[in-house]
Coordinates of C-alpha atoms in Angstrom, one line a residue:
M1 CA 309.2 184.6 137.6
K2 CA 310.2 183.0 134.3
S3 CA 308.5 183.2 131.0
Y4 CA 309.3 180.7 128.2
I5 CA 309.8 182.2 124.8
K6 CA 310.0 178.9 123.0
Q7 CA 310.4 175.3 124.0
N8 CA 311.1 172.6 121.5
G9 CA 313.1 169.5 122.6
K10 CA 316.4 170.7 124.0
F11 CA 316.0 174.3 122.7
R12 CA 314.6 176.5 125.4
I13 CA 315.0 180.2 126.0
T14 CA 313.8 181.6 129.3
L15 CA 313.5 185.1 130.5
N16 CA 313.2 186.5 134.0
K17 CA 313.1 190.2 134.9
K18 CA 316.9 190.3 135.5
Q19 CA 317.8 188.7 132.3
L20 CA 315.3 190.9 130.5
L21 CA 316.9 194.1 132.0
F22 CA 320.5 192.9 131.3
A23 CA 319.7 192.0 127.7
F24 CA 317.7 195.2 127.2
V25 CA 320.5 197.4 128.3
L26 CA 323.1 195.6 126.1
C27 CA 320.8 195.7 123.1
V28 CA 320.1 199.4 123.5
F29 CA 323.8 200.1 123.6
I30 CA 324.4 198.0 120.4
F31 CA 321.5 199.5 118.5
I32 CA 322.4 203.1 119.3
E33 CA 326.2 202.7 118.9
R34 CA 326.1 200.7 115.7
N35 CA 323.4 202.6 113.9
A36 CA 324.9 206.0 114.5
L37 CA 321.7 207.3 116.0
T38 CA 323.4 210.6 117.0
K39 CA 320.3 212.4 118.2
L40 CA 319.2 209.6 120.4
D41 CA 322.8 209.0 121.6
A42 CA 323.1 212.7 122.6
L43 CA 320.4 212.1 125.2
H44 CA 322.7 209.5 126.9
I45 CA 319.7 207.2 127.4
K46 CA 321.9 204.1 127.2
H47 CA 324.2 205.3 130.0
Y48 CA 321.2 206.2 132.2
L49 CA 319.8 202.7 131.7
L50 CA 323.2 201.2 132.6
M51 CA 323.5 203.3 135.7
G52 CA 320.0 202.3 136.8
M53 CA 320.9 198.7 136.3
L54 CA 324.1 199.0 138.3
F55 CA 322.3 200.9 141.0
L56 CA 319.6 198.1 141.3
Y57 CA 321.8 195.1 141.0
G58 CA 325.5 196.2 141.1
I59 CA 325.7 198.2 144.4
P60 CA 324.2 195.4 146.5
L61 CA 327.2 193.3 145.4
L62 CA 329.5 195.5 147.4
K63 CA 328.4 193.6 150.5
R64 CA 329.0 190.2 149.0
K65 CA 332.1 188.2 149.4
N66 CA 333.5 185.8 146.8
L67 CA 332.2 187.5 143.7
R68 CA 332.1 185.5 140.5
A69 CA 334.5 186.7 137.8
Y70 CA 336.5 188.6 140.5
K71 CA 339.8 187.1 139.4
E72 CA 339.2 188.2 135.8
A73 CA 337.9 191.6 136.8
K74 CA 340.8 192.6 139.0
Y75 CA 343.2 192.6 135.9
V76 CA 341.1 195.3 134.2
V77 CA 340.9 197.3 137.5
I78 CA 344.7 197.2 137.7
V79 CA 344.9 198.5 134.2
C80 CA 342.6 201.4 134.9
I81 CA 344.4 202.4 138.1
V82 CA 347.9 202.3 136.5
L83 CA 346.9 204.0 133.2
Y84 CA 345.1 206.8 135.1
L85 CA 348.1 207.3 137.5
I86 CA 350.4 207.6 134.5
S87 CA 348.0 210.2 133.0
I88 CA 347.8 212.2 136.3
I89 CA 351.6 212.2 136.6
M90 CA 351.9 213.6 133.1
Q91 CA 349.2 216.2 133.7
I92 CA 350.8 217.3 137.0
S93 CA 354.1 217.7 135.1
H94 CA 352.4 220.0 132.6
L95 CA 350.3 221.8 135.3
S96 CA 347.1 221.0 133.4
F97 CA 344.2 218.7 134.4
K98 CA 342.4 217.0 131.5
L99 CA 338.9 215.7 132.1
Y100 CA 339.1 213.5 128.9
S101 CA 341.4 211.1 130.8
V102 CA 338.6 210.4 133.3
G103 CA 336.3 209.7 130.3
E104 CA 338.8 207.1 128.9
I105 CA 338.8 205.3 132.3
Y106 CA 335.0 205.4 132.3
Y107 CA 334.9 203.6 129.0
L108 CA 337.4 201.0 130.2
I109 CA 335.6 200.2 133.5
I110 CA 331.9 200.6 132.8
P111 CA 331.5 197.5 130.5
L112 CA 333.5 195.5 133.1
L113 CA 331.0 196.5 135.8
Y114 CA 328.2 195.4 133.5
G115 CA 329.7 192.0 133.1
V116 CA 330.4 191.5 136.8
T117 CA 326.9 192.6 137.7
V118 CA 325.4 190.2 135.2
F119 CA 327.4 187.2 136.4
N120 CA 326.7 187.8 140.1
N121 CA 322.9 188.0 139.6
I122 CA 322.2 185.2 137.1
N123 CA 323.6 181.8 136.4
S124 CA 326.3 181.6 133.7
D125 CA 324.0 179.2 131.7
D126 CA 321.3 182.0 131.6
V127 CA 323.7 184.2 129.7
D128 CA 322.7 182.1 126.6
T129 CA 319.4 184.0 126.5
I130 CA 321.2 187.4 126.6
M131 CA 323.5 186.3 123.8
Y132 CA 320.6 185.0 121.7
L133 CA 318.9 188.3 122.0
T134 CA 322.2 190.1 121.3
L135 CA 322.5 188.1 118.1
A136 CA 319.0 189.0 117.0
V137 CA 319.6 192.7 117.6
C138 CA 322.9 192.6 115.7
L139 CA 321.2 190.9 112.8
F140 CA 318.3 193.5 112.9
S141 CA 320.8 196.4 113.2
Y142 CA 322.8 195.2 110.2
F143 CA 319.7 195.0 108.0
F144 CA 318.3 198.3 109.5
W145 CA 321.5 200.0 108.6
T146 CA 322.1 198.5 105.1
M147 CA 318.5 199.0 104.0
Q148 CA 318.9 202.7 104.5
M149 CA 321.8 202.7 102.0
D150 CA 319.9 200.9 99.1
T151 CA 322.9 198.8 98.5
F152 CA 321.6 195.4 99.7
T153 CA 321.0 193.9 96.2
L154 CA 321.8 190.5 94.7
S155 CA 324.5 191.9 92.4
N156 CA 326.3 193.6 95.3
M157 CA 326.1 190.5 97.4
I158 CA 327.8 188.5 94.6
K159 CA 330.5 191.2 94.4
M160 CA 331.2 190.6 98.1
F161 CA 332.9 187.3 97.2
D162 CA 335.7 189.2 95.4
L163 CA 338.5 188.8 97.9
R164 CA 340.3 191.8 96.5
N165 CA 337.5 194.0 97.7
L166 CA 337.7 192.4 101.1
F167 CA 341.4 192.0 101.9
I168 CA 343.0 194.8 99.7
K169 CA 340.4 197.6 99.3
S170 CA 338.3 196.6 102.4
I171 CA 335.3 198.1 100.7
S172 CA 332.0 196.2 100.8
P173 CA 329.6 196.6 97.8
V174 CA 326.8 196.3 100.3
G175 CA 328.5 198.3 103.1
E176 CA 330.9 197.2 105.8
S177 CA 329.8 197.3 109.4
D178 CA 331.5 197.2 112.8
L179 CA 328.9 194.6 113.7
A180 CA 331.3 192.1 112.1
N181 CA 333.3 192.4 115.4
Y182 CA 330.2 191.7 117.5
F183 CA 329.4 188.7 115.3
M184 CA 332.9 187.4 115.7
L185 CA 332.5 187.5 119.5
L186 CA 329.1 185.8 119.2
Y187 CA 330.7 183.2 116.9
L188 CA 333.2 182.3 119.6
Y189 CA 330.6 182.2 122.3
F190 CA 328.2 180.0 120.5
T191 CA 331.0 177.7 119.2
Y192 CA 332.1 177.2 122.8
R193 CA 328.5 176.6 123.9
K194 CA 327.9 174.2 121.0
K195 CA 324.9 176.1 119.6
R196 CA 325.1 175.2 115.9
V197 CA 322.4 177.4 114.4
A198 CA 323.5 180.5 116.3
T199 CA 327.1 179.7 115.4
V200 CA 326.3 179.6 111.7
L201 CA 324.2 182.9 111.9
S202 CA 327.1 184.6 113.7
A203 CA 329.6 183.4 111.0
V204 CA 327.4 184.7 108.2
G205 CA 327.2 188.0 110.1
V206 CA 331.0 188.2 110.3
F207 CA 331.2 187.9 106.5
F208 CA 328.5 190.4 105.7
G209 CA 330.1 192.8 108.1
Y210 CA 333.1 192.7 105.7
K211 CA 335.9 193.6 108.1
R212 CA 339.1 192.1 106.9
F213 CA 340.5 191.1 110.3
A214 CA 337.2 189.7 111.4
V215 CA 336.8 187.6 108.3
L216 CA 340.4 186.4 108.4
F217 CA 340.1 185.3 112.0
L218 CA 336.8 183.6 111.2
I219 CA 338.5 181.5 108.6
I220 CA 341.3 180.7 111.1
F221 CA 338.9 179.9 113.9
I222 CA 336.7 177.6 111.7
I223 CA 339.8 175.5 111.1
V224 CA 341.5 175.8 114.5
L225 CA 338.8 175.8 117.2
R226 CA 337.7 172.2 116.5
F227 CA 341.2 171.1 117.8
V228 CA 341.3 173.5 120.8
P229 CA 340.9 171.9 124.2
R230 CA 338.0 173.5 126.1
Y231 CA 339.3 173.3 129.6
K232 CA 343.1 173.3 129.3
K233 CA 345.0 176.2 130.7
V234 CA 347.2 178.1 128.2
N235 CA 350.9 177.5 128.5
K236 CA 352.8 180.5 129.8
V237 CA 355.0 180.4 126.7
F238 CA 352.1 181.3 124.5
I239 CA 350.9 184.0 126.9
Y240 CA 354.2 185.7 127.2
T241 CA 354.9 185.4 123.4
A242 CA 351.6 187.2 122.7
I243 CA 352.5 189.9 125.2
A244 CA 355.9 190.4 123.6
V245 CA 354.4 190.6 120.1
F246 CA 351.9 193.3 121.0
L247 CA 354.5 195.2 123.0
V248 CA 356.7 195.3 119.9
L249 CA 353.9 196.4 117.6
P250 CA 354.1 200.2 118.5
F251 CA 357.7 200.2 117.4
V252 CA 356.8 198.3 114.3
T253 CA 354.2 201.0 113.6
Y254 CA 357.0 203.7 113.5
F255 CA 358.7 201.6 110.9
L256 CA 355.5 201.1 108.8
C257 CA 355.0 204.9 108.9
S258 CA 358.3 205.5 107.1
D259 CA 358.4 206.6 103.4
E260 CA 360.8 203.8 102.7
F261 CA 358.3 201.1 103.7
A262 CA 355.5 202.8 101.8
N263 CA 357.6 202.9 98.6
W264 CA 358.6 199.2 99.1
F265 CA 354.9 198.2 99.7
Y266 CA 353.8 200.0 96.5
M267 CA 356.6 198.5 94.4
K268 CA 355.9 195.0 95.7
F269 CA 352.0 195.0 95.6
K270 CA 351.1 197.9 93.4
V271 CA 348.9 199.2 96.1
D272 CA 349.2 202.5 98.0
F273 CA 349.9 201.7 101.6
N274 CA 347.8 204.6 102.9
E275 CA 344.9 203.4 100.8
F276 CA 345.4 199.8 102.0
T277 CA 345.2 201.0 105.6
M278 CA 342.3 203.3 104.8
T279 CA 344.3 206.5 105.9
R280 CA 345.1 205.0 109.4
F281 CA 348.9 205.5 109.0
Y282 CA 348.3 209.0 107.6
L283 CA 346.7 209.9 111.0
I284 CA 349.6 208.2 112.9
N285 CA 352.1 210.1 110.8
L286 CA 350.2 213.3 111.4
L287 CA 350.3 212.7 115.2
I288 CA 354.0 211.8 115.3
D289 CA 355.0 214.9 113.2
S290 CA 352.9 217.3 115.3
H291 CA 355.0 216.7 118.5
I292 CA 352.0 217.4 120.7
T293 CA 352.2 217.7 124.5
N294 CA 351.2 214.4 126.1
Y295 CA 348.7 214.5 128.9
G296 CA 348.1 210.8 129.1
L297 CA 344.9 208.9 128.2
G298 CA 342.7 210.7 125.6
T299 CA 345.5 213.1 124.3
T300 CA 345.6 211.7 120.8
T301 CA 341.8 211.7 120.4
A302 CA 341.5 215.2 121.7
F303 CA 344.2 216.3 119.3
L304 CA 342.6 214.7 116.2
N305 CA 339.2 216.1 117.1
R306 CA 340.6 219.6 117.3
L307 CA 342.5 219.1 114.1
T308 CA 339.6 217.6 112.0
G309 CA 336.7 219.3 113.8
A310 CA 335.3 215.8 114.4
A311 CA 332.4 215.4 116.7
K312 CA 333.1 213.3 119.9
S313 CA 335.6 210.6 119.0
A314 CA 335.2 210.5 115.2
G315 CA 338.8 211.7 114.9
N316 CA 340.2 208.7 116.7
L317 CA 343.6 207.1 115.7
H318 CA 342.2 203.7 114.7
N319 CA 345.1 202.0 116.4
D320 CA 344.6 201.6 120.2
I321 CA 347.8 199.5 120.6
F322 CA 349.9 202.4 119.4
R323 CA 347.6 204.9 121.2
I324 CA 348.1 203.3 124.6
Y325 CA 351.9 203.3 124.1
Y326 CA 351.9 206.9 122.8
E327 CA 349.8 208.2 125.7
T328 CA 351.0 206.1 128.6
T329 CA 354.6 205.1 127.5
I330 CA 355.9 201.6 127.4
V331 CA 354.9 201.2 131.1
G332 CA 351.3 201.7 130.2
S333 CA 351.6 199.3 127.3
L334 CA 353.1 196.6 129.4
V335 CA 350.5 196.9 132.1
F336 CA 347.7 197.0 129.6
T337 CA 348.9 194.0 127.5
Y338 CA 350.1 191.8 130.4
N339 CA 346.9 192.1 132.4
Y340 CA 344.4 191.5 129.5
F341 CA 346.3 188.4 128.4
K342 CA 346.6 187.1 132.0
M343 CA 342.8 187.5 132.2
S344 CA 342.5 185.1 129.2
E345 CA 344.9 182.4 130.4
K346 CA 342.4 179.9 131.9
S347 CA 341.2 178.5 128.5
W348 CA 342.4 178.4 124.9
F349 CA 339.0 179.8 123.9
T350 CA 339.5 183.0 126.0
F351 CA 343.1 183.2 124.8
M352 CA 342.0 183.1 121.2
T353 CA 339.4 185.7 121.9
M354 CA 342.0 188.0 123.4
L355 CA 344.3 187.5 120.4
Y356 CA 341.4 188.5 118.1
I357 CA 340.6 191.6 120.2
F358 CA 344.2 192.8 120.3
A359 CA 344.5 192.3 116.6
E360 CA 341.5 194.5 116.2
L361 CA 343.0 197.0 118.6
F362 CA 346.0 197.3 116.3
G363 CA 343.9 198.3 113.3
A364 CA 340.8 199.9 114.8
H365 CA 339.3 202.0 117.6
F366 CA 337.8 199.9 120.4
I367 CA 338.5 202.0 123.5
G368 CA 336.4 205.1 124.0
P369 CA 332.9 206.4 123.0
G370 CA 331.0 204.1 120.8
T371 CA 332.8 200.9 121.9
T372 CA 331.1 200.1 125.2
S373 CA 328.8 197.5 123.8
F374 CA 331.7 195.6 122.2
W375 CA 333.4 195.1 125.6
M376 CA 330.1 194.3 127.3
V377 CA 329.7 191.3 124.9
A378 CA 333.5 190.5 125.2
Y379 CA 333.2 190.2 129.0
L380 CA 330.1 188.1 128.8
L381 CA 332.1 185.7 126.6
I382 CA 335.3 185.7 128.6
F383 CA 333.5 185.4 132.0
T384 CA 331.2 182.6 130.7
I385 CA 334.2 180.5 129.6
S386 CA 336.3 181.3 132.7
I387 CA 333.5 180.4 135.1
D388 CA 332.8 177.2 133.2
V389 CA 336.4 176.2 133.4
D390 CA 336.4 176.8 137.2
K391 CA 333.3 174.6 137.5
H392 CA 335.0 171.9 135.5
K393 CA 338.0 172.0 137.8
E394 CA 335.8 171.7 140.8
Q395 CA 334.0 168.8 139.4
L396 CA 337.3 167.0 138.7
K397 CA 338.4 167.7 142.3
L398 CA 335.1 166.2 143.6
Q399 CA 335.4 163.2 141.4
K400 CA 339.0 162.6 142.5
A401 CA 338.0 163.0 146.2
E402 CA 335.1 160.5 145.7
L403 CA 337.4 158.1 144.0
I404 CA 339.9 158.3 146.9
N405 CA 337.2 157.8 149.4
E406 CA 335.9 154.7 147.5
T407 CA 339.4 153.3 147.4
K408 CA 339.9 153.7 151.1
E409 CA 336.5 152.1 151.9
Q410 CA 337.3 149.2 149.6
G411 CA 340.8 148.8 151.3
S412 CA 339.2 148.8 154.8

């Protein structure tokens, strides 16, 4: 049963019970995670809803063959298996089992299960409806959050255009929001789907979220994406170059944490490097100097939580690229980076998406509590494009086969 929310020319949004449930689960996750509704979050309502959705529509998929998005999903499954095996080996070596490693795997795998369940129950074109509702909830969440701060004024909005506030201080006069990262994913999705109004709204959301990486990539994407081929597979040179760059970054991080670099940075730009990174490198230095026992996934977050007395994951490292390396060694970093970029190789759009995600992983916290909804949106984006590319290839094969048959008929 479908209900039409609005129909006007080519613009039509439909809802059936599956779409409604899938969209509702995602929107609940976003609203709770991005508005810091701690009391509501403590009830774990969002996870119960997700488990119910997976029970109704995910478990039946176990009997089905040829699942959609299977090829993309297997890369994440490999990452989860290898990273947890490394963690178990470390814990066995120290004769101590840590439950937080299981939690880390949960936050890696659960958004993937959401994405696979969605794409094997509805058509990829129907994901538009879910993404429209996601955009609406993100916009509502942003204004819901900023209105509580009494900073959403015309004078503060004008100050937002001061690029020093954005790229140096990274402090928004209105208030920065992690929703910028969601708007960035939505911008990529609606750009690919050629939905102009939604694309513009997503771009505006990125700017108002006021995250430097998100705004920087928005500027790049606005210029570059118009030249990006939609269905062309990414050359292996670019894939392996990206993998190499992000494998080297943990070692670069050690260098950036040195006093020599901090002094050079201040002398060159007259800006304190710790202030520029918003204390991120202070936390990394603190971790390195502490020489803690490594139990694998979750070790650094547990250490920072104990040290700062932070609730849940508030004491995270804000650098998941370095964290994966520190907790699971170079082997874990290689498996993690290789598989995620291999998942994105079907299209330049998915590759650009993964480049953005990994850039954020280097300067923020996107693996663990509070990040599930980000990956849910990311997988909807990546799976949509990947499945669309597969459809395009099949259409080309059929057209080629029809052309060959017509040629043979004409020849006979």
